DNA sequence: TGAGGACATAAGCTGGTCTTATGAGCGAGG
DNA sequence: CCTCGCTCATAAGACCAGCTTATGTCCTCA
């Protein structure tokens, strides 16, 4: 009876969706924060003022916190409202990235710019780039195909993609490339692991001697690690997705090695901690690739320049 | 009648909420990914199988992409579905952080653990810690009060908070402290800024000589920067919130100096780029604080240990 | 060949959110 | 001093999305 009503399950969480306002409400809150008026915010998101009023009110009831100070000449956020708005902004940004990705995924054919990307890049970086591209060139429709390096190369060489992104150690034959960023692999453990408390860095020998939670052989991450250790990484468990590896590491099964792109959230939330390592070059280049000779032009060139800042 | 059924992207955007599935649907998708069955996923989120089936189907219609392969003996994600699920996970995680924060904000008084935190910590780190705490001690109700260092000190000394978090250079009098993390300040510009393309790092002299977009004097970030430069930071614009500073920097108004906690998203999305700097110690300690003598115990001790991993 | 699991379809109910219409404070200007 | 213009609040009805129950189809396994 500590929780709400019909959640007899009593499990981890009684459905976030019932406790977190929906995206429309969060967007509305951001608009109120920016514009300082319920009515103006309502206009911006395309609803009427009473609807906005009611929606903000019901959000306040749901959260149990006053979010805005209403006055006859405008509405300002309360202190708590400012904090909630910042958290809301993060949710909305994640949703915008979701949307940018989904939009690219939808436009499978006949799009002006067809991008092929490896999974890690498609998952963690591309949505952000697509948002930036959309901001600069709203008319450019982008389509996205995801696969491993070989698949990306094949799509480019077959003329089914205009620009590719890969994260391997080598550039597939027949492609030109440009390094757009460097990714670092990080050794991580759950906070309770002995490595999390020792003072000195882990050495290459220790890392090679310790069974690790890893992606399967052939994955980009595994390739880099094997190369760095001289082909010696010992698997404790082999899993086929980054997500599964993370979940296993968080649960305390053992140390793992993952891209810093993949574990940013877990590190911030202290579900995982990064372990310093010495003597192991755990870096890899992230590259844009295109068929030799076909220098990117038009939207592809634009996207490429965005990725390099 | 809404005038916008044609989703043609001729405008900034036609409301995310209409193009991104709601949180319930995203949670359902995650459950399907994990359990490999619509029915099992439905059971987990507390709805019936037909409801789940319909909901996934309408999400696929909305996104225009097939997400799951249904078969008479279960459902597996398609390739696109796996990617969408990963993006969905990020939205759900942001929502979970929102919920953890809002929950703490709601329980203003009479909670078992009352935390006071500076804005940056409350905004970027605390929700994650609260999630972790909730996972380990689901019954502990936490309340949150946010303010600057002086406010945090006051709350602790008045007995109105059990544990505090501050980010200043000094520890307020009457408090004991422990360093829980180090925050790095980063020089950032919009991708188009000249600094984004030059090869060599910016020097302390250059930084001190360049007008910057900054928080107001007295903010923790500004204090650290002034100290690092010898009190010389020149403001181009002074703004009163980190969000406003970020927005201004993204728009290309000039270089800025911000906490790495605050700009992670912007860096990943390439809306901002980090500029290497040499000869300037842009680090600051993030500290947990408590009244001298009152060593944290119980839930406070638990939370403290989580923050240190 | 029949049991059981998994998903799809159909029909009806419910609740939340929208709309329009209207009222009520506060400030500015004729 | 009164009215206009801005703000937000309230009320009553329409509508739609999503839920439930009941049933049908397909596949696999014993």
XYZ file of C-alpha atoms (C1' of nucleotides) in Angstrom:
678
model
C 0.000 0.000 0.000
C 3.001 2.211 -0.182
C 2.482 2.540 -3.901
C -0.459 3.707 -5.925
C -3.513 1.724 -6.840
C -3.707 -1.293 -9.127
C -0.098 -2.365 -9.289
C -0.376 -5.529 -7.297
C 2.851 -6.694 -8.880
C 4.895 -4.575 -6.523
C 7.887 -4.928 -8.849
C 10.757 -2.506 -9.603
C 8.577 0.230 -10.977
C 4.839 0.586 -11.384
C 5.123 1.819 -14.947
C 6.944 5.035 -15.572
C 4.304 6.159 -18.009
C 1.853 6.618 -15.148
C 4.213 8.775 -13.142
C 5.918 10.822 -15.829
C 3.963 13.366 -17.852
C 3.715 12.573 -21.536
C 5.947 14.209 -24.103
C 3.335 16.744 -25.108
C 3.119 17.994 -21.553
C 6.897 18.184 -21.230
C 7.179 20.129 -24.470
C 4.494 22.450 -23.235
C 6.414 23.007 -20.026
C 9.548 23.880 -21.957
C 7.569 26.345 -24.022
C 6.160 27.953 -20.884
C 9.654 28.216 -19.447
C 10.932 29.871 -22.582
C 8.014 32.190 -23.279
C 6.859 33.054 -19.785
C 3.195 32.684 -20.621
C 0.740 29.822 -20.714
C -1.181 31.318 -23.590
C 1.875 31.951 -25.719
C 3.153 28.454 -25.010
C -0.235 27.042 -25.973
C -0.117 28.910 -29.258
C 3.360 27.622 -29.960
C 2.479 23.986 -29.499
C -0.785 24.443 -31.368
C -3.405 24.086 -28.665
C -5.706 26.566 -26.955
C -4.937 28.398 -23.762
C -7.444 26.484 -21.579
C -5.953 23.229 -22.751
C -2.494 24.400 -21.750
C -3.722 25.617 -18.401
C -5.386 22.331 -17.674
C -2.443 20.322 -18.839
C 0.082 22.159 -16.696
C -2.253 21.903 -13.761
C -2.685 18.184 -14.123
C 1.076 17.800 -14.453
C 1.492 19.657 -11.183
C -1.095 17.411 -9.568
C 0.667 14.341 -10.921
C 4.078 15.426 -9.649
C 2.803 16.920 -6.413
C 4.890 20.033 -6.950
C 3.988 23.562 -8.021
C 5.798 24.252 -11.263
C 4.724 27.730 -12.347
C 3.755 30.906 -10.564
C 0.726 32.254 -12.370
C 0.052 35.948 -12.309
C -2.312 38.184 -14.246
C 0.561 39.249 -16.433
C 2.371 36.027 -17.093
C 3.697 32.810 -15.643
C 7.164 32.120 -14.327
C 8.705 28.872 -13.200
C 9.074 28.168 -9.506
C 12.475 26.926 -8.292
C 11.230 23.374 -8.395
C 9.747 24.097 -11.796
C 13.144 25.156 -13.122
C 14.674 21.897 -11.968
C 11.838 19.823 -13.379
C 12.116 21.715 -16.641
C 15.780 20.825 -16.912
C 15.012 17.165 -16.383
C 12.168 17.434 -18.861
C 14.527 18.932 -21.400
C 16.653 15.821 -21.284
C 13.649 13.626 -21.932
C 12.568 15.791 -24.843
C 16.066 15.777 -26.301
C 16.168 12.006 -26.154
C 12.788 11.955 -27.871
C 14.047 14.322 -30.569
C 16.980 12.019 -31.223
C 14.572 9.099 -31.375
C 12.498 10.982 -33.888
C 15.452 11.932 -36.061
C 16.588 8.325 -36.153
C 13.158 6.912 -36.789
C 12.551 9.400 -39.547
C 15.731 8.332 -41.305
C 14.843 4.705 -40.815
C 11.456 5.216 -42.372
C 12.612 6.797 -45.612
C 14.183 3.627 -46.877
C 14.319 4.389 -50.572
C 14.258 7.388 -52.870
C 15.693 9.705 -50.281
C 18.130 12.378 -51.189
C 20.774 11.220 -48.762
C 21.234 7.579 -47.918
C 23.512 6.854 -44.973
C 24.914 3.475 -43.969
C 26.370 3.188 -40.497
C 27.717 0.644 -38.087
C 25.555 -0.138 -35.108
C 27.444 1.826 -32.483
C 27.492 4.967 -34.566
C 23.884 4.553 -35.653
C 22.846 4.062 -32.082
C 24.759 6.752 -30.243
C 25.951 9.417 -32.653
C 23.855 9.520 -35.765
C 20.605 10.756 -34.228
C 22.405 13.834 -32.981
C 23.981 14.510 -36.343
C 20.651 14.064 -38.062
C 19.107 16.603 -35.710
C 21.837 19.080 -36.584
C 21.457 18.384 -40.288
C 17.712 18.801 -40.048
C 18.229 22.144 -38.361
C 20.389 23.382 -41.222
C 18.682 21.671 -44.155
C 15.100 20.919 -43.169
C 14.238 19.706 -46.655
C 16.859 16.992 -46.842
C 15.311 13.593 -46.296
C 17.817 11.105 -44.945
C 17.578 7.369 -44.907
C 19.564 5.082 -42.673
C 20.793 1.539 -43.113
C 22.659 -0.089 -40.244
C 25.063 -3.010 -40.386
C 28.623 -4.037 -39.757
C 31.623 -2.676 -41.648
C 31.353 -5.204 -44.477
C 27.683 -4.399 -44.956
C 28.390 -0.686 -45.021
C 31.101 -1.218 -47.651
C 28.788 -3.351 -49.748
C 26.013 -0.782 -49.682
C 28.376 1.987 -50.703
C 29.966 -0.007 -53.516
C 26.582 -1.111 -54.817
C 25.482 2.498 -54.987
C 22.771 1.920 -52.396
C 24.198 4.404 -49.933
C 25.862 7.776 -50.383
C 27.884 8.004 -47.212
C 28.977 5.469 -44.640
C 30.290 5.431 -41.096
C 32.423 2.630 -39.689
C 34.317 2.032 -36.486
C 36.677 -0.822 -37.335
C 40.458 -0.795 -37.221
C 40.795 -0.908 -40.985
C 39.048 0.760 -43.895
C 37.303 -1.699 -46.204
C 38.877 -1.966 -49.669
C 37.548 0.336 -52.354
C 36.634 3.082 -49.937
C 38.180 6.395 -49.058
C 37.791 7.628 -45.538
C 38.207 10.479 -43.121
C 38.553 10.195 -39.374
C 35.707 12.077 -37.769
C 36.225 11.214 -34.132
C 38.074 8.891 -31.831
C 36.288 6.470 -29.614
C 37.847 5.219 -26.442
C 37.165 1.820 -24.989
C 36.773 1.864 -21.242
C 37.217 -0.903 -18.727
C 34.171 -0.867 -16.489
C 32.897 -2.798 -13.504
C 29.955 -2.593 -11.180
C 30.699 -0.249 -8.241
C 31.158 -3.199 -5.900
C 33.958 -4.869 -7.844
C 37.446 -4.929 -6.225
C 38.914 -3.056 -9.193
C 36.613 -0.145 -8.404
C 38.386 0.507 -5.106
C 42.035 -0.178 -5.782
C 44.290 2.818 -6.198
C 46.572 1.893 -9.059
C 45.636 1.320 -12.694
C 45.055 -2.121 -14.126
C 47.925 -3.302 -16.300
C 47.738 -4.888 -19.716
C 48.808 -8.198 -18.232
C 46.081 -8.129 -15.603
C 43.484 -7.226 -18.180
C 44.588 -10.020 -20.491
C 44.576 -12.489 -17.606
C 41.106 -11.566 -16.354
C 37.973 -13.120 -17.852
C 35.831 -10.317 -19.244
C 32.244 -9.835 -20.322
C 32.576 -9.254 -24.043
C 30.772 -8.889 -27.323
C 31.182 -11.830 -29.672
C 34.322 -12.259 -31.762
C 34.055 -10.167 -34.896
C 32.418 -7.161 -33.305
C 34.304 -3.911 -33.679
C 34.832 -3.534 -29.965
C 36.204 -7.033 -29.607
C 38.583 -6.509 -32.540
C 40.100 -3.441 -30.965
C 40.482 -5.097 -27.610
C 42.054 -8.230 -29.048
C 44.471 -6.127 -31.060
C 45.379 -4.031 -28.043
C 46.049 -7.086 -25.914
C 47.706 -9.038 -28.662
C 44.747 -11.314 -29.346
C 44.565 -12.464 -25.779
C 41.252 -11.231 -24.363
C 39.689 -13.974 -22.286
C 35.907 -14.098 -22.379
C 33.974 -14.722 -19.182
C 30.701 -14.455 -21.095
C 30.147 -13.628 -24.755
C 27.013 -11.700 -25.599
C 25.665 -10.484 -28.902
C 24.599 -6.953 -28.089
C 26.143 -4.022 -26.332
C 23.037 -3.664 -24.253
C 23.292 -7.203 -22.970
C 26.947 -6.691 -22.113
C 26.120 -3.561 -20.176
C 23.323 -5.236 -18.273
C 25.606 -8.087 -17.345
C 28.354 -5.747 -16.171
C 25.909 -3.667 -14.144
C 24.648 -6.800 -12.436
C 28.165 -7.429 -11.184
C 29.046 -10.475 -13.274
C 32.533 -9.109 -13.895
C 34.603 -6.457 -15.653
C 33.834 -5.499 -19.211
C 35.319 -3.331 -21.937
C 32.942 -1.029 -23.730
C 32.912 2.077 -25.871
C 32.752 5.298 -23.928
C 29.828 6.175 -26.180
C 27.878 3.250 -24.827
C 28.472 3.739 -21.131
C 28.157 7.479 -20.652
C 24.789 7.167 -18.976
C 25.819 4.262 -16.766
C 28.922 6.097 -15.604
C 26.974 9.237 -14.798
C 24.457 7.226 -12.844
C 27.185 5.248 -11.100
C 25.750 1.975 -12.209
C 29.202 1.329 -13.643
C 32.565 2.806 -12.791
C 35.490 3.292 -15.142
C 38.745 1.578 -14.225
C 42.021 3.287 -15.154
C 44.211 1.135 -17.367
C 47.836 1.580 -18.283
C 49.792 0.356 -21.223
C 46.800 -0.558 -23.375
C 45.923 1.618 -26.377
C 42.149 1.355 -26.215
C 41.371 3.903 -28.871
C 39.814 3.473 -32.233
C 39.028 5.804 -35.052
C 35.498 6.473 -36.137
C 35.558 7.092 -39.869
C 33.309 8.406 -42.554
C 33.711 6.360 -45.724
C 32.704 6.675 -49.359
C 33.521 4.880 -52.613
C 37.024 5.755 -53.815
C 36.801 8.710 -56.123
C 33.230 9.677 -55.209
C 34.010 12.544 -52.860
C 30.921 13.435 -50.839
C 28.919 16.304 -52.317
C 25.705 18.066 -51.474
C 23.916 16.779 -48.393
C 26.560 14.111 -47.820
C 29.229 16.764 -47.672
C 27.076 18.775 -45.322
C 26.565 15.873 -42.975
C 30.247 15.067 -43.080
C 31.170 18.585 -42.100
C 28.719 18.459 -39.202
C 30.329 15.365 -37.816
C 33.669 17.059 -37.738
C 32.339 20.218 -36.175
C -10.039 19.742 -37.100
C -6.277 19.776 -36.985
C -4.864 21.218 -40.176
C -1.799 19.006 -39.998
C -2.305 15.488 -41.150
C 0.344 15.800 -43.827
C 3.599 15.214 -41.987
C 5.511 17.125 -44.599
C 8.518 18.727 -42.975
C 8.122 22.218 -44.285
C 8.412 23.729 -40.793
C 10.674 23.523 -37.735
C 8.729 20.647 -36.295
C 5.098 19.698 -35.900
C 5.276 18.633 -32.264
C 7.410 15.720 -31.248
C 4.627 14.219 -29.234
C 2.736 13.405 -32.409
C 5.670 11.639 -34.011
C 7.223 9.833 -31.063
C 5.336 7.013 -29.357
C 4.400 7.695 -25.768
C 6.399 6.377 -22.850
C 4.074 3.471 -22.262
C 4.608 2.249 -25.788
C 8.362 2.618 -25.499
C 8.420 0.687 -22.241
C 6.326 -1.993 -23.866
C 8.796 -2.203 -26.728
C 11.674 -2.642 -24.304
C 9.778 -5.405 -22.567
C 9.148 -7.153 -25.884
C 12.841 -6.876 -26.730
C 13.811 -8.373 -23.415
C 11.216 -11.114 -23.195
C 10.786 -12.087 -26.828
C 7.029 -12.250 -26.611
C 4.181 -9.787 -26.926
C 2.062 -11.639 -24.418
C 4.800 -11.843 -21.812
C 5.622 -8.192 -22.311
C 1.962 -7.314 -21.935
C 1.817 -9.200 -18.670
C 4.890 -7.419 -17.403
C 3.572 -3.936 -18.025
C 0.153 -4.893 -16.729
C -2.003 -4.900 -19.830
C -3.582 -7.674 -21.881
C -2.054 -9.303 -24.917
C -4.435 -7.733 -27.454
C -3.653 -4.318 -26.041
C 0.045 -4.941 -26.468
C -0.425 -6.250 -29.967
C -2.433 -3.228 -30.959
C -0.052 -0.839 -29.345
C 3.029 -2.228 -31.042
C 1.175 -2.288 -34.322
C 0.150 1.330 -34.050
C 3.711 2.256 -33.133
C 4.916 0.535 -36.283
C 2.305 2.401 -38.299
C 3.370 5.667 -36.712
C 7.062 5.126 -37.415
C 6.539 3.514 -40.785
C 8.957 0.720 -39.907
C 8.417 -2.917 -38.966
C 9.773 -3.381 -35.467
C 9.073 -6.991 -34.556
C 8.871 -10.231 -36.484
C 5.832 -12.016 -35.192
C 5.743 -15.758 -35.357
C 3.457 -18.349 -33.829
C 6.134 -19.069 -31.268
C 7.204 -15.605 -30.232
C 8.293 -12.220 -31.455
C 11.782 -11.032 -32.201
C 12.980 -7.573 -33.058
C 13.823 -6.749 -36.638
C 17.146 -5.024 -37.320
C 15.385 -1.690 -37.434
C 13.510 -2.688 -34.310
C 16.758 -3.263 -32.443
C 17.953 0.190 -33.363
C 14.669 1.820 -32.456
C 14.692 -0.049 -29.167
C 18.098 1.356 -28.330
C 16.918 4.865 -29.015
C 13.775 4.160 -27.007
C 15.889 2.996 -24.104
C 17.543 6.378 -23.935
C 14.186 8.119 -23.772
C 12.987 5.778 -21.054
C 16.162 6.274 -19.052
C 15.751 10.026 -19.221
C 12.169 9.573 -18.075
C 13.307 7.381 -15.182
C 15.742 10.073 -14.088
C 12.944 12.623 -14.353
C 10.781 10.427 -12.188
C 13.460 9.891 -9.557
C 14.050 13.612 -9.345
C 10.396 14.526 -9.271
C 9.714 11.953 -6.616
C 12.383 13.457 -4.388
C 11.100 16.930 -5.067
C 7.595 15.951 -4.074
C 8.434 14.584 -0.646
C 9.373 17.947 0.774
C 9.145 17.223 4.485
C 9.074 14.216 6.776
C 11.119 12.077 4.442
C 13.674 9.703 5.772
C 16.530 11.205 3.816
C 16.632 14.900 3.019
C 19.241 15.952 0.486
C 20.321 19.494 -0.313
C 22.271 19.996 -3.514
C 23.652 22.722 -5.697
C 21.903 23.243 -8.986
C 24.433 21.556 -11.262
C 24.541 18.427 -9.141
C 20.774 18.365 -8.665
C 20.278 18.719 -12.368
C 22.811 16.331 -13.831
C 23.936 13.813 -11.225
C 21.403 13.433 -8.490
C 18.634 11.784 -10.516
C 21.018 8.992 -11.415
C 22.094 8.499 -7.834
C 18.501 8.479 -6.696
C 17.719 5.781 -9.230
C 20.574 3.687 -7.901
C 19.508 4.295 -4.317
C 15.952 3.367 -5.154
C 17.185 0.135 -6.705
C 18.989 -0.823 -3.498
C 16.606 0.616 -0.914
C 13.179 0.891 -2.527
C 11.564 1.968 0.724
C 13.728 4.980 1.364
C 11.879 8.159 0.576
C 14.210 10.972 -0.386
C 13.495 14.653 -0.508
C 15.490 17.201 -2.424
C 16.164 20.878 -1.851
C 18.238 22.747 -4.404
C 20.178 25.960 -3.917
C 23.652 27.458 -3.969
C 26.457 26.489 -1.600
C 25.404 28.935 1.093
C 21.846 27.653 0.992
C 23.006 24.070 1.238
C 25.155 24.922 4.246
C 22.277 26.708 5.922
C 19.913 23.795 5.448
C 22.429 21.355 6.872
C 23.267 23.511 9.881
C 19.598 24.137 10.609
C 18.973 20.413 10.626
C 16.673 20.649 7.642
C 18.793 18.403 5.476
C 20.784 15.278 6.216
C 23.298 15.364 3.418
C 24.455 18.049 1.026
C 26.304 18.288 -2.259
C 28.243 21.355 -3.343
C 30.548 22.222 -6.188
C 32.379 25.344 -5.060
C 36.105 25.782 -4.526
C 35.790 25.945 -0.759
C 33.833 24.047 1.856
C 31.413 26.228 3.822
C 32.349 26.690 7.491
C 30.918 24.208 9.957
C 30.764 21.388 7.460
C 32.859 18.305 6.877
C 33.205 17.052 3.359
C 34.372 14.282 1.085
C 35.286 14.640 -2.565
C 32.999 12.413 -4.580
C 33.990 13.360 -8.098
C 35.881 15.887 -10.086
C 34.169 18.046 -12.620
C 36.071 19.475 -15.525
C 35.185 22.764 -17.135
C 35.396 22.680 -20.899
C 35.872 25.492 -23.365
C 33.242 25.082 -26.051
C 32.213 26.849 -29.218
C 29.704 26.277 -31.957
C 31.175 24.048 -34.685
C 31.621 27.021 -36.990
C 33.872 29.012 -34.676
C 37.528 29.518 -35.735
C 38.753 27.832 -32.544
C 36.977 24.661 -33.621
C 39.295 24.239 -36.592
C 42.695 25.346 -35.368
C 45.180 22.667 -34.528
C 46.884 23.875 -31.395
C 45.338 24.321 -27.966
C 44.123 27.663 -26.720
C 46.449 29.197 -24.135
C 45.548 30.745 -20.816
C 46.427 34.170 -22.173
C 44.175 33.760 -25.197
C 41.331 32.548 -23.030
C 41.707 35.443 -20.634
C 41.838 37.895 -23.522
C 38.754 36.551 -25.287
C 35.258 37.715 -24.316
C 33.282 34.658 -23.232
C 29.658 33.725 -22.704
C 29.459 33.180 -18.965
C 27.229 32.593 -16.007
C 26.902 35.532 -13.668
C 29.600 36.348 -11.114
C 29.125 34.241 -8.032
C 28.129 31.054 -9.820
C 30.313 28.058 -9.100
C 31.465 27.775 -12.682
C 32.431 31.424 -12.876
C 34.352 31.191 -9.599
C 36.478 28.346 -10.859
C 37.173 30.049 -14.143
C 38.090 33.341 -12.531
C 40.411 31.561 -10.136
C 42.022 29.585 -12.942
C 42.641 32.695 -14.992
C 43.601 34.861 -12.057
C 40.306 36.746 -11.894
C 40.540 37.859 -15.461
C 37.673 36.220 -17.356
C 36.124 38.752 -19.708
C 32.393 38.407 -20.207
C 30.915 38.795 -23.663
C 27.445 38.121 -22.266
C 26.430 37.215 -18.736
C 23.472 34.908 -18.340
C 21.784 33.546 -15.266
C 21.294 29.913 -16.178
C 23.436 27.195 -17.627
C 20.749 26.454 -20.159
C 20.772 30.012 -21.429
C 24.556 29.947 -21.709
C 24.422 26.733 -23.683
C 21.770 28.053 -26.024
C 23.803 31.160 -26.641
C 26.966 29.191 -27.334
C 25.143 26.819 -29.679
C 23.790 29.769 -31.613
C 27.352 30.841 -32.324
C 27.515 33.957 -30.178
C 31.020 33.044 -29.012
C 33.103 30.686 -26.911
C 31.924 29.627 -23.490
C 33.225 27.658 -20.531
C 30.895 25.071 -19.084
C 30.911 21.981 -16.915
C 31.450 18.774 -18.810
C 28.347 17.533 -17.028
C 26.288 20.193 -18.700
C 27.497 19.809 -22.257
C 27.723 16.044 -22.713
C 24.644 15.942 -24.889
C 25.638 18.956 -26.948
C 29.086 17.525 -27.600
C 27.676 14.165 -28.637
C 25.255 15.849 -30.999
C 27.958 18.149 -32.322
C 25.999 21.213 -31.498
C 29.073 22.272 -29.554
C 32.680 21.232 -29.860
C 35.250 21.114 -27.086
C 38.379 23.225 -27.517
C 41.656 21.934 -26.069
C 43.194 24.327 -23.580
C 46.661 24.341 -22.099
C 47.970 25.805 -18.918
C 44.586 26.343 -17.281
C 43.519 24.078 -14.408
C 39.814 23.866 -15.145
C 38.952 21.240 -12.600
C 36.825 21.487 -9.532
C 35.888 19.062 -6.806
C 32.331 17.957 -6.288
C 31.869 17.332 -2.594
C 29.405 15.714 -0.302
C 29.025 17.780 2.871
C 27.493 17.307 6.293
C 27.542 19.157 9.626
C 30.892 18.754 11.373
C 30.692 15.762 13.640
C 27.484 14.319 12.184
C 28.977 11.596 10.037
C 26.391 10.337 7.568
C 24.578 7.224 8.724
C 21.794 5.043 7.395
C 20.377 6.121 4.048
C 22.718 9.118 3.882
C 25.691 6.856 4.207
C 24.236 4.589 1.561
C 23.724 7.432 -0.875
C 27.218 8.708 -0.175
C 28.745 5.348 -0.952
C 26.798 5.170 -4.211
C 28.175 8.482 -5.355
C 31.691 7.256 -4.885
C 31.048 3.956 -6.626
C -4.667 -35.412 -33.775
C -5.531 -32.674 -30.031
C -3.441 -29.472 -26.472
C -1.254 -25.334 -25.742
C 1.173 -21.157 -26.788
C 1.339 -16.946 -29.462
C -0.654 -13.483 -32.134
C -4.893 -11.232 -34.625
C -9.534 -9.507 -34.871
C -13.968 -7.608 -33.218
C -17.067 -4.933 -30.373
C -17.982 -2.078 -26.687
C -16.565 0.898 -22.716
C -13.937 4.557 -20.468
C -11.152 8.396 -19.579
C -8.383 11.858 -20.755
C -7.735 15.828 -23.623
C -9.282 18.668 -26.752
C -12.574 22.480 -28.091
C -15.716 26.709 -27.515
C -17.704 29.980 -24.451
C -17.378 32.686 -20.657
C -15.678 34.932 -16.252
C -12.410 37.378 -13.474
C -7.907 39.966 -12.018
C -4.532 43.461 -13.271
C -2.345 47.394 -15.859
C -2.289 51.101 -19.430
C -4.263 54.946 -21.891
C -7.760 58.096 -23.399
C -12.844 56.738 -14.418
C -13.770 53.473 -17.547
C -12.615 50.444 -21.116
C -9.350 47.790 -23.753
C -6.049 44.190 -23.794
C -3.469 41.050 -21.652
C -3.305 37.271 -18.412
C -5.241 32.791 -16.360
C -9.496 29.887 -14.646
C -13.760 27.402 -15.136
C -17.562 24.847 -17.415
C -19.802 21.760 -20.639
C -19.720 18.896 -24.414
C -17.211 16.244 -28.381
C -13.925 13.061 -29.680
C -10.466 9.620 -29.881
C -6.973 6.473 -28.186
C -6.404 2.661 -25.677
C -8.230 -0.792 -22.646
C -10.968 -5.130 -21.873
C -13.372 -9.475 -22.956
C -14.375 -12.905 -26.253
C -13.106 -15.411 -30.014
C -10.416 -17.043 -34.256
C -6.136 -18.720 -36.685
C -1.725 -20.636 -37.053
C 2.012 -23.289 -35.620
C 4.551 -26.870 -32.750
C 5.014 -30.739 -29.989
C 3.703 -34.977 -27.812
